[in-house]
Amino acid sequence: MGEEPTAAAGRGAHSRAGRGGTPLWRHVRDDLKARLEQGEFTDSFPGENELAARYGVSRHTIREALRELREAGLVTAAKGRRPRPVGEAVIEQPVGALYSLFASVEAAGLEQRSIVRALDIRADAHVAVRLGLEESTPLLYLERIRLADGEPLAHDKVWLPASDARALLDADFTHTALYGELADRCGLRLVGGEERIKAVVPTAAEQRLLDLPDGVAAFSIERLGRTHGRTVEWRTTLVRGDRFSVVTRFDARTGYRLDPAGNRFTRSRRSARRLDAVR
């Protein structure tokens, strides 16, 4: 980051600006805007108290400047949370690991909350086939809007066999991890699976659901989760592309494992049957 202005420098600059009749918040806004455009604040963005001390102005002045920056689409902030530059990829998912979005959000220093849209038992023939079950098998269905620091991050839908997961009907998923509840309430732990991630252009309905600005893509994630010897989870997640990134490690011997044909998941590792036929 570049050199920060001192509180004394801020007081001097803004006292001169005050005599000229220009509102102090405009000078703060313009200075912050210039620094954002120069790529500063990549590690973190100062909070209101810190900015007020740096510029030698009141928190009200800082709030006015930040409000203008939010309206210009340069920063974003939820109530009670520190602002940050828009487009900052703060949440990372490791490739090749059984990750938890809950854990990934909190590891980034953000508060994870969810809006539960559905939690019930239902039948879904297509999903049941993906899980290797009879089409009429009862499934527990959980649908959530995942929030990070109060802002929409992902639209998450998961299906599990009701015979395994019925106890989850009593769980409060507004602030808890599915895999933790699955282990504690049902004695079921996932040990692996398969996941496909691709970039998509969200529909208008999906844009509204995730509060996505125009021109921002999303990640579509499909996951089959397995416990020992059987598949127990089918999950689809749509994640904002401006708040999420995928990371992996590679070496000269193994490199990456790619699937250029874009093949769909199979029922199990022992089956060669494609699932395209049931879509």
PDB file of C-alpha atoms in Angstrom:
ATOM      1  CA  MET A   1       0.000   0.000   0.000  1.00  0.00           C
ATOM      2  CA  GLY A   2       1.034   3.553  -0.515  1.00  0.00           C
ATOM      3  CA  GLU A   3       1.960   5.937   2.247  1.00  0.00           C
ATOM      4  CA  GLU A   4      -1.003   6.872   4.428  1.00  0.00           C
ATOM      5  CA  PRO A   5      -1.855  10.529   5.125  1.00  0.00           C
ATOM      6  CA  THR A   6      -1.327  11.525   8.727  1.00  0.00           C
ATOM      7  CA  ALA A   7      -4.038  13.026  10.871  1.00  0.00           C
ATOM      8  CA  ALA A   8      -2.103  16.301  10.940  1.00  0.00           C
ATOM      9  CA  ALA A   9      -1.857  16.367   7.163  1.00  0.00           C
ATOM     10  CA  GLY A  10      -5.564  15.663   6.926  1.00  0.00           C
ATOM     11  CA  ARG A  11      -6.423  18.518   9.304  1.00  0.00           C
ATOM     12  CA  GLY A  12      -4.276  20.930   7.346  1.00  0.00           C
ATOM     13  CA  ALA A  13      -5.665  19.969   3.976  1.00  0.00           C
ATOM     14  CA  HIS A  14      -9.260  20.042   5.057  1.00  0.00           C
ATOM     15  CA  SER A  15      -9.063  23.255   7.023  1.00  0.00           C
ATOM     16  CA  ARG A  16      -7.884  24.974   3.839  1.00  0.00           C
ATOM     17  CA  ALA A  17     -10.654  23.251   1.916  1.00  0.00           C
ATOM     18  CA  GLY A  18     -13.191  24.432   4.468  1.00  0.00           C
ATOM     19  CA  ARG A  19     -12.212  28.061   3.923  1.00  0.00           C
ATOM     20  CA  GLY A  20     -12.733  27.558   0.201  1.00  0.00           C
ATOM     21  CA  GLY A  21     -16.315  26.493   0.802  1.00  0.00           C
ATOM     22  CA  THR A  22     -15.977  22.922  -0.507  1.00  0.00           C
ATOM     23  CA  PRO A  23     -17.504  20.321   1.848  1.00  0.00           C
ATOM     24  CA  LEU A  24     -14.886  18.293   3.680  1.00  0.00           C
ATOM     25  CA  TRP A  25     -16.490  14.977   2.740  1.00  0.00           C
ATOM     26  CA  ARG A  26     -15.882  15.726  -0.947  1.00  0.00           C
ATOM     27  CA  HIS A  27     -12.156  16.075  -0.352  1.00  0.00           C
ATOM     28  CA  VAL A  28     -12.117  12.799   1.599  1.00  0.00           C
ATOM     29  CA  ARG A  29     -14.172  11.118  -1.122  1.00  0.00           C
ATOM     30  CA  ASP A  30     -11.943  12.364  -3.927  1.00  0.00           C
ATOM     31  CA  ASP A  31      -8.759  11.334  -2.122  1.00  0.00           C
ATOM     32  CA  LEU A  32     -10.079   7.855  -1.324  1.00  0.00           C
ATOM     33  CA  LYS A  33     -11.395   7.459  -4.868  1.00  0.00           C
ATOM     34  CA  ALA A  34      -7.984   8.330  -6.337  1.00  0.00           C
ATOM     35  CA  ARG A  35      -6.244   5.885  -4.034  1.00  0.00           C
ATOM     36  CA  LEU A  36      -8.731   3.118  -4.833  1.00  0.00           C
ATOM     37  CA  GLU A  37      -8.181   3.683  -8.554  1.00  0.00           C
ATOM     38  CA  GLN A  38      -4.429   3.433  -7.979  1.00  0.00           C
ATOM     39  CA  GLY A  39      -4.893  -0.027  -6.461  1.00  0.00           C
ATOM     40  CA  GLU A  40      -4.397   0.809  -2.793  1.00  0.00           C
ATOM     41  CA  PHE A  41      -6.231  -0.916   0.061  1.00  0.00           C
ATOM     42  CA  THR A  42      -5.666  -4.372  -1.447  1.00  0.00           C
ATOM     43  CA  ASP A  43      -4.909  -5.876   1.972  1.00  0.00           C
ATOM     44  CA  SER A  44      -7.643  -4.108   3.926  1.00  0.00           C
ATOM     45  CA  PHE A  45      -9.756  -0.980   3.901  1.00  0.00           C
ATOM     46  CA  PRO A  46      -9.698   1.338   6.936  1.00  0.00           C
ATOM     47  CA  GLY A  47     -12.751   1.568   9.190  1.00  0.00           C
ATOM     48  CA  GLU A  48     -14.611   4.791   9.973  1.00  0.00           C
ATOM     49  CA  ASN A  49     -12.676   5.575  13.164  1.00  0.00           C
ATOM     50  CA  GLU A  50      -9.341   5.019  11.463  1.00  0.00           C
ATOM     51  CA  LEU A  51     -10.299   7.200   8.499  1.00  0.00           C
ATOM     52  CA  ALA A  52     -11.578   9.961  10.778  1.00  0.00           C
ATOM     53  CA  ALA A  53      -8.252   9.983  12.619  1.00  0.00           C
ATOM     54  CA  ARG A  54      -6.210   9.929   9.407  1.00  0.00           C
ATOM     55  CA  TYR A  55      -8.076  12.808   7.801  1.00  0.00           C
ATOM     56  CA  GLY A  56      -8.728  14.755  11.015  1.00  0.00           C
ATOM     57  CA  VAL A  57     -12.475  14.980  10.401  1.00  0.00           C
ATOM     58  CA  SER A  58     -15.626  13.693  12.100  1.00  0.00           C
ATOM     59  CA  ARG A  59     -17.127  10.233  11.556  1.00  0.00           C
ATOM     60  CA  HIS A  60     -20.138  11.969   9.998  1.00  0.00           C
ATOM     61  CA  THR A  61     -17.835  13.431   7.330  1.00  0.00           C
ATOM     62  CA  ILE A  62     -16.329   9.984   6.717  1.00  0.00           C
ATOM     63  CA  ARG A  63     -19.784   8.403   6.428  1.00  0.00           C
ATOM     64  CA  GLU A  64     -20.800  10.965   3.810  1.00  0.00           C
ATOM     65  CA  ALA A  65     -17.644  10.242   1.809  1.00  0.00           C
ATOM     66  CA  LEU A  66     -18.190   6.479   2.051  1.00  0.00           C
ATOM     67  CA  ARG A  67     -21.835   6.854   1.076  1.00  0.00           C
ATOM     68  CA  GLU A  68     -20.756   8.590  -2.119  1.00  0.00           C
ATOM     69  CA  LEU A  69     -18.188   5.860  -2.815  1.00  0.00           C
ATOM     70  CA  ARG A  70     -20.843   3.171  -2.284  1.00  0.00           C
ATOM     71  CA  GLU A  71     -23.240   4.920  -4.644  1.00  0.00           C
ATOM     72  CA  ALA A  72     -20.445   5.089  -7.216  1.00  0.00           C
ATOM     73  CA  GLY A  73     -19.958   1.319  -6.853  1.00  0.00           C
ATOM     74  CA  LEU A  74     -16.392   1.625  -5.541  1.00  0.00           C
ATOM     75  CA  VAL A  75     -16.817   0.251  -2.018  1.00  0.00           C
ATOM     76  CA  THR A  76     -19.357  -1.877  -0.246  1.00  0.00           C
ATOM     77  CA  ALA A  77     -20.224  -2.268   3.422  1.00  0.00           C
ATOM     78  CA  ALA A  78     -22.935  -3.861   5.538  1.00  0.00           C
ATOM     79  CA  LYS A  79     -24.273  -2.239   8.697  1.00  0.00           C
ATOM     80  CA  GLY A  80     -21.731  -2.525  11.476  1.00  0.00           C
ATOM     81  CA  ARG A  81     -19.048  -3.928   9.141  1.00  0.00           C
ATOM     82  CA  ARG A  82     -15.874  -2.428   7.732  1.00  0.00           C
ATOM     83  CA  PRO A  83     -16.104  -1.164   4.139  1.00  0.00           C
ATOM     84  CA  ARG A  84     -14.061  -2.845   1.427  1.00  0.00           C
ATOM     85  CA  PRO A  85     -13.345  -2.246  -2.262  1.00  0.00           C
ATOM     86  CA  VAL A  86     -15.927  -3.692  -4.645  1.00  0.00           C
ATOM     87  CA  GLY A  87     -14.627  -6.658  -6.597  1.00  0.00           C
ATOM     88  CA  GLU A  88     -12.277  -7.768  -3.853  1.00  0.00           C
ATOM     89  CA  ALA A  89     -12.034 -11.590  -4.025  1.00  0.00           C
ATOM     90  CA  VAL A  90     -12.031 -12.260  -0.294  1.00  0.00           C
ATOM     91  CA  ILE A  91     -13.295 -15.861  -0.203  1.00  0.00           C
ATOM     92  CA  GLU A  92     -11.257 -18.727  -1.574  1.00  0.00           C
ATOM     93  CA  GLN A  93     -12.144 -22.372  -2.134  1.00  0.00           C
ATOM     94  CA  PRO A  94      -9.336 -24.925  -2.307  1.00  0.00           C
ATOM     95  CA  VAL A  95      -9.532 -27.379  -5.192  1.00  0.00           C
ATOM     96  CA  GLY A  96      -9.118 -31.047  -4.290  1.00  0.00           C
ATOM     97  CA  ALA A  97     -10.341 -30.681  -0.703  1.00  0.00           C
ATOM     98  CA  LEU A  98     -13.714 -31.300   0.935  1.00  0.00           C
ATOM     99  CA  TYR A  99     -14.305 -27.659   1.746  1.00  0.00           C
ATOM    100  CA  SER A 100     -17.047 -25.950   3.719  1.00  0.00           C
ATOM    101  CA  LEU A 101     -18.293 -22.612   2.402  1.00  0.00           C
ATOM    102  CA  PHE A 102     -19.144 -21.734   6.011  1.00  0.00           C
ATOM    103  CA  ALA A 103     -15.524 -22.318   7.028  1.00  0.00           C
ATOM    104  CA  SER A 104     -14.159 -20.509   3.956  1.00  0.00           C
ATOM    105  CA  VAL A 105     -16.215 -17.389   4.710  1.00  0.00           C
ATOM    106  CA  GLU A 106     -15.207 -17.281   8.363  1.00  0.00           C
ATOM    107  CA  ALA A 107     -11.571 -18.012   7.482  1.00  0.00           C
ATOM    108  CA  ALA A 108     -11.660 -14.803   5.422  1.00  0.00           C
ATOM    109  CA  GLY A 109     -12.607 -12.899   8.593  1.00  0.00           C
ATOM    110  CA  LEU A 110     -16.230 -12.411   7.525  1.00  0.00           C
ATOM    111  CA  GLU A 111     -19.421 -13.259   9.365  1.00  0.00           C
ATOM    112  CA  GLN A 112     -21.370 -16.111   7.752  1.00  0.00           C
ATOM    113  CA  ARG A 113     -25.164 -15.979   7.933  1.00  0.00           C
ATOM    114  CA  SER A 114     -27.870 -17.644   5.885  1.00  0.00           C
ATOM    115  CA  ILE A 115     -31.442 -16.919   4.891  1.00  0.00           C
ATOM    116  CA  VAL A 116     -33.211 -20.282   4.871  1.00  0.00           C
ATOM    117  CA  ARG A 117     -35.675 -20.435   1.972  1.00  0.00           C
ATOM    118  CA  ALA A 118     -36.678 -24.085   2.407  1.00  0.00           C
ATOM    119  CA  LEU A 119     -36.022 -26.976   4.790  1.00  0.00           C
ATOM    120  CA  ASP A 120     -38.316 -29.961   4.234  1.00  0.00           C
ATOM    121  CA  ILE A 121     -38.717 -33.543   3.040  1.00  0.00           C
ATOM    122  CA  ARG A 122     -39.626 -34.011  -0.626  1.00  0.00           C
ATOM    123  CA  ALA A 123     -39.135 -36.310  -3.601  1.00  0.00           C
ATOM    124  CA  ASP A 124     -37.052 -35.420  -6.652  1.00  0.00           C
ATOM    125  CA  ALA A 125     -36.556 -38.160  -9.219  1.00  0.00           C
ATOM    126  CA  HIS A 126     -33.543 -36.566 -10.945  1.00  0.00           C
ATOM    127  CA  VAL A 127     -31.694 -35.977  -7.701  1.00  0.00           C
ATOM    128  CA  ALA A 128     -32.540 -39.444  -6.402  1.00  0.00           C
ATOM    129  CA  VAL A 129     -30.969 -40.980  -9.526  1.00  0.00           C
ATOM    130  CA  ARG A 130     -27.842 -38.895  -8.980  1.00  0.00           C
ATOM    131  CA  LEU A 131     -27.625 -40.316  -5.479  1.00  0.00           C
ATOM    132  CA  GLY A 132     -28.106 -43.863  -6.775  1.00  0.00           C
ATOM    133  CA  LEU A 133     -31.552 -44.171  -5.136  1.00  0.00           C
ATOM    134  CA  GLU A 134     -35.041 -45.073  -6.302  1.00  0.00           C
ATOM    135  CA  GLU A 135     -36.799 -42.098  -7.899  1.00  0.00           C
ATOM    136  CA  SER A 136     -39.458 -41.861  -5.176  1.00  0.00           C
ATOM    137  CA  THR A 137     -36.991 -41.924  -2.274  1.00  0.00           C
ATOM    138  CA  PRO A 138     -37.745 -39.159   0.280  1.00  0.00           C
ATOM    139  CA  LEU A 139     -34.994 -36.522   0.377  1.00  0.00           C
ATOM    140  CA  LEU A 140     -34.184 -33.783   2.833  1.00  0.00           C
ATOM    141  CA  TYR A 141     -33.967 -30.498   0.925  1.00  0.00           C
ATOM    142  CA  LEU A 142     -32.221 -27.368   2.248  1.00  0.00           C
ATOM    143  CA  GLU A 143     -32.141 -24.120   0.275  1.00  0.00           C
ATOM    144  CA  ARG A 144     -30.311 -21.049   1.539  1.00  0.00           C
ATOM    145  CA  ILE A 145     -29.047 -17.640   0.497  1.00  0.00           C
ATOM    146  CA  ARG A 146     -25.553 -17.515   1.986  1.00  0.00           C
ATOM    147  CA  LEU A 147     -24.438 -14.134   3.285  1.00  0.00           C
ATOM    148  CA  ALA A 148     -20.917 -12.895   3.987  1.00  0.00           C
ATOM    149  CA  ASP A 149     -20.839  -9.835   6.225  1.00  0.00           C
ATOM    150  CA  GLY A 150     -24.529  -9.328   5.552  1.00  0.00           C
ATOM    151  CA  GLU A 151     -24.232  -9.305   1.755  1.00  0.00           C
ATOM    152  CA  PRO A 152     -25.429 -12.078  -0.593  1.00  0.00           C
ATOM    153  CA  LEU A 153     -22.660 -14.463  -1.576  1.00  0.00           C
ATOM    154  CA  ALA A 154     -24.272 -17.681  -2.813  1.00  0.00           C
ATOM    155  CA  HIS A 155     -27.541 -19.465  -3.539  1.00  0.00           C
ATOM    156  CA  ASP A 156     -27.102 -22.956  -2.131  1.00  0.00           C
ATOM    157  CA  LYS A 157     -29.371 -26.001  -2.594  1.00  0.00           C
ATOM    158  CA  VAL A 158     -28.623 -29.417  -1.112  1.00  0.00           C
ATOM    159  CA  TRP A 159     -30.390 -32.773  -1.094  1.00  0.00           C
ATOM    160  CA  LEU A 160     -29.632 -35.707   1.252  1.00  0.00           C
ATOM    161  CA  PRO A 161     -31.451 -39.028   1.814  1.00  0.00           C
ATOM    162  CA  ALA A 162     -34.138 -38.373   4.425  1.00  0.00           C
ATOM    163  CA  SER A 163     -33.317 -41.683   6.077  1.00  0.00           C
ATOM    164  CA  ASP A 164     -29.881 -40.263   6.917  1.00  0.00           C
ATOM    165  CA  ALA A 165     -30.643 -36.594   7.472  1.00  0.00           C
ATOM    166  CA  ARG A 166     -34.178 -36.254   8.895  1.00  0.00           C
ATOM    167  CA  ALA A 167     -32.795 -34.960  12.202  1.00  0.00           C
ATOM    168  CA  LEU A 168     -31.599 -31.827  10.358  1.00  0.00           C
ATOM    169  CA  LEU A 169     -35.204 -30.591  10.261  1.00  0.00           C
ATOM    170  CA  ASP A 170     -34.656 -29.326  13.812  1.00  0.00           C
ATOM    171  CA  ALA A 171     -31.413 -27.472  13.016  1.00  0.00           C
ATOM    172  CA  ASP A 172     -31.163 -23.684  12.791  1.00  0.00           C
ATOM    173  CA  PHE A 173     -29.223 -23.043   9.593  1.00  0.00           C
ATOM    174  CA  THR A 174     -29.105 -19.264   9.895  1.00  0.00           C
ATOM    175  CA  HIS A 175     -25.606 -19.535  11.382  1.00  0.00           C
ATOM    176  CA  THR A 176     -24.275 -23.042  11.321  1.00  0.00           C
ATOM    177  CA  ALA A 177     -22.372 -25.376   9.021  1.00  0.00           C
ATOM    178  CA  LEU A 178     -24.293 -28.167   7.307  1.00  0.00           C
ATOM    179  CA  TYR A 179     -21.464 -30.675   7.640  1.00  0.00           C
ATOM    180  CA  GLY A 180     -21.124 -29.943  11.343  1.00  0.00           C
ATOM    181  CA  GLU A 181     -24.844 -30.463  11.920  1.00  0.00           C
ATOM    182  CA  LEU A 182     -24.791 -33.604   9.772  1.00  0.00           C
ATOM    183  CA  ALA A 183     -22.031 -35.067  11.931  1.00  0.00           C
ATOM    184  CA  ASP A 184     -23.490 -33.983  15.284  1.00  0.00           C
ATOM    185  CA  ARG A 185     -27.159 -34.788  14.689  1.00  0.00           C
ATOM    186  CA  CYS A 186     -26.951 -37.665  12.214  1.00  0.00           C
ATOM    187  CA  GLY A 187     -23.559 -39.223  12.875  1.00  0.00           C
ATOM    188  CA  LEU A 188     -22.707 -38.845   9.181  1.00  0.00           C
ATOM    189  CA  ARG A 189     -19.391 -37.483   7.945  1.00  0.00           C
ATOM    190  CA  LEU A 190     -18.503 -36.893   4.313  1.00  0.00           C
ATOM    191  CA  VAL A 191     -15.114 -38.216   3.304  1.00  0.00           C
ATOM    192  CA  GLY A 192     -14.894 -37.121  -0.337  1.00  0.00           C
ATOM    193  CA  GLY A 193     -16.748 -36.714  -3.591  1.00  0.00           C
ATOM    194  CA  GLU A 194     -16.708 -34.973  -6.942  1.00  0.00           C
ATOM    195  CA  GLU A 195     -17.226 -31.353  -7.807  1.00  0.00           C
ATOM    196  CA  ARG A 196     -17.608 -29.406 -11.039  1.00  0.00           C
ATOM    197  CA  ILE A 197     -17.079 -25.640 -11.170  1.00  0.00           C
ATOM    198  CA  LYS A 198     -17.810 -23.497 -14.198  1.00  0.00           C
ATOM    199  CA  ALA A 199     -18.370 -19.828 -14.958  1.00  0.00           C
ATOM    200  CA  VAL A 200     -21.911 -18.860 -15.955  1.00  0.00           C
ATOM    201  CA  VAL A 201     -23.841 -15.746 -16.883  1.00  0.00           C
ATOM    202  CA  PRO A 202     -26.552 -15.407 -14.215  1.00  0.00           C
ATOM    203  CA  THR A 203     -30.174 -14.946 -15.210  1.00  0.00           C
ATOM    204  CA  ALA A 204     -32.085 -11.810 -14.273  1.00  0.00           C
ATOM    205  CA  ALA A 205     -33.746 -13.715 -11.410  1.00  0.00           C
ATOM    206  CA  GLU A 206     -30.365 -14.917 -10.144  1.00  0.00           C
ATOM    207  CA  GLN A 207     -28.971 -11.378 -10.363  1.00  0.00           C
ATOM    208  CA  ARG A 208     -31.807 -10.144  -8.131  1.00  0.00           C
ATOM    209  CA  LEU A 209     -31.385 -13.031  -5.718  1.00  0.00           C
ATOM    210  CA  LEU A 210     -27.665 -12.356  -5.216  1.00  0.00           C
ATOM    211  CA  ASP A 211     -27.828  -8.574  -5.705  1.00  0.00           C
ATOM    212  CA  LEU A 212     -25.360  -8.929  -8.590  1.00  0.00           C
ATOM    213  CA  PRO A 213     -24.389  -5.839 -10.587  1.00  0.00           C
ATOM    214  CA  ASP A 214     -24.758  -6.021 -14.361  1.00  0.00           C
ATOM    215  CA  GLY A 215     -21.801  -7.630 -16.090  1.00  0.00           C
ATOM    216  CA  VAL A 216     -20.682  -9.730 -13.100  1.00  0.00           C
ATOM    217  CA  ALA A 217     -20.479 -13.467 -13.784  1.00  0.00           C
ATOM    218  CA  ALA A 218     -21.006 -16.259 -11.267  1.00  0.00           C
ATOM    219  CA  PHE A 219     -19.597 -19.674 -10.478  1.00  0.00           C
ATOM    220  CA  SER A 220     -21.895 -22.670 -10.802  1.00  0.00           C
ATOM    221  CA  ILE A 221     -20.785 -25.470  -8.477  1.00  0.00           C
ATOM    222  CA  GLU A 222     -22.213 -29.008  -8.572  1.00  0.00           C
ATOM    223  CA  ARG A 223     -21.154 -31.489  -5.934  1.00  0.00           C
ATOM    224  CA  LEU A 224     -21.669 -35.173  -5.176  1.00  0.00           C
ATOM    225  CA  GLY A 225     -20.613 -35.848  -1.588  1.00  0.00           C
ATOM    226  CA  ARG A 226     -19.768 -39.326  -0.376  1.00  0.00           C
ATOM    227  CA  THR A 227     -19.418 -41.104   2.895  1.00  0.00           C
ATOM    228  CA  HIS A 228     -17.823 -44.529   3.104  1.00  0.00           C
ATOM    229  CA  GLY A 229     -19.113 -46.616   0.206  1.00  0.00           C
ATOM    230  CA  ARG A 230     -22.099 -44.506  -0.911  1.00  0.00           C
ATOM    231  CA  THR A 231     -23.204 -41.113  -2.215  1.00  0.00           C
ATOM    232  CA  VAL A 232     -25.258 -39.072   0.257  1.00  0.00           C
ATOM    233  CA  GLU A 233     -25.216 -35.470  -0.979  1.00  0.00           C
ATOM    234  CA  TRP A 234     -26.170 -33.662  -4.162  1.00  0.00           C
ATOM    235  CA  ARG A 235     -25.572 -29.927  -4.008  1.00  0.00           C
ATOM    236  CA  THR A 236     -25.823 -27.033  -6.457  1.00  0.00           C
ATOM    237  CA  THR A 237     -24.426 -23.625  -5.564  1.00  0.00           C
ATOM    238  CA  LEU A 238     -24.365 -20.364  -7.484  1.00  0.00           C
ATOM    239  CA  VAL A 239     -21.641 -18.062  -6.118  1.00  0.00           C
ATOM    240  CA  ARG A 240     -20.945 -14.428  -6.949  1.00  0.00           C
ATOM    241  CA  GLY A 241     -17.885 -14.226  -9.161  1.00  0.00           C
ATOM    242  CA  ASP A 242     -16.772 -10.901  -7.682  1.00  0.00           C
ATOM    243  CA  ARG A 243     -16.481 -12.296  -4.148  1.00  0.00           C
ATOM    244  CA  PHE A 244     -15.145 -15.794  -4.702  1.00  0.00           C
ATOM    245  CA  SER A 245     -12.083 -17.433  -6.180  1.00  0.00           C
ATOM    246  CA  VAL A 246     -10.789 -20.968  -6.658  1.00  0.00           C
ATOM    247  CA  VAL A 247      -7.209 -21.851  -5.759  1.00  0.00           C
ATOM    248  CA  THR A 248      -5.131 -24.962  -6.358  1.00  0.00           C
ATOM    249  CA  ARG A 249      -1.576 -26.245  -6.080  1.00  0.00           C
ATOM    250  CA  PHE A 250       0.354 -28.067  -8.753  1.00  0.00           C
ATOM    251  CA  ASP A 251       3.772 -29.516  -9.328  1.00  0.00           C
ATOM    252  CA  ALA A 252       5.936 -30.473 -12.310  1.00  0.00           C
ATOM    253  CA  ARG A 253       5.186 -34.199 -11.955  1.00  0.00           C
ATOM    254  CA  THR A 254       1.399 -34.303 -11.686  1.00  0.00           C
ATOM    255  CA  GLY A 255       0.303 -30.883 -12.949  1.00  0.00           C
ATOM    256  CA  TYR A 256      -3.457 -30.268 -13.027  1.00  0.00           C
ATOM    257  CA  ARG A 257      -6.184 -32.780 -13.736  1.00  0.00           C
ATOM    258  CA  LEU A 258      -8.518 -31.299 -16.352  1.00  0.00           C
ATOM    259  CA  ASP A 259     -11.727 -32.553 -17.939  1.00  0.00           C
ATOM    260  CA  PRO A 260     -11.899 -30.753 -21.317  1.00  0.00           C
ATOM    261  CA  ALA A 261     -14.888 -32.783 -22.460  1.00  0.00           C
ATOM    262  CA  GLY A 262     -17.017 -31.442 -19.610  1.00  0.00           C
ATOM    263  CA  ASN A 263     -18.415 -34.874 -18.774  1.00  0.00           C
ATOM    264  CA  ARG A 264     -21.164 -35.109 -16.180  1.00  0.00           C
ATOM    265  CA  PHE A 265     -20.758 -36.993 -12.941  1.00  0.00           C
ATOM    266  CA  THR A 266     -21.417 -40.701 -12.952  1.00  0.00           C
ATOM    267  CA  ARG A 267     -23.553 -42.488 -10.422  1.00  0.00           C
ATOM    268  CA  SER A 268     -20.574 -43.936  -8.637  1.00  0.00           C
ATOM    269  CA  ARG A 269     -16.951 -44.776  -9.238  1.00  0.00           C
ATOM    270  CA  ARG A 270     -17.981 -48.284 -10.282  1.00  0.00           C
ATOM    271  CA  SER A 271     -20.550 -47.125 -12.819  1.00  0.00           C
ATOM    272  CA  ALA A 272     -19.797 -45.798 -16.285  1.00  0.00           C
ATOM    273  CA  ARG A 273     -23.324 -44.586 -16.884  1.00  0.00           C
ATOM    274  CA  ARG A 274     -23.593 -40.844 -17.562  1.00  0.00           C
ATOM    275  CA  LEU A 275     -26.221 -38.752 -15.839  1.00  0.00           C
ATOM    276  CA  ASP A 276     -26.974 -36.673 -18.917  1.00  0.00           C
ATOM    277  CA  ALA A 277     -29.864 -39.023 -19.696  1.00  0.00           C
ATOM    278  CA  VAL A 278     -31.778 -37.935 -16.595  1.00  0.00           C
ATOM    279  CA  ARG A 279     -31.355 -34.203 -16.932  1.00  0.00           C
TER     280      ARG A 279
END
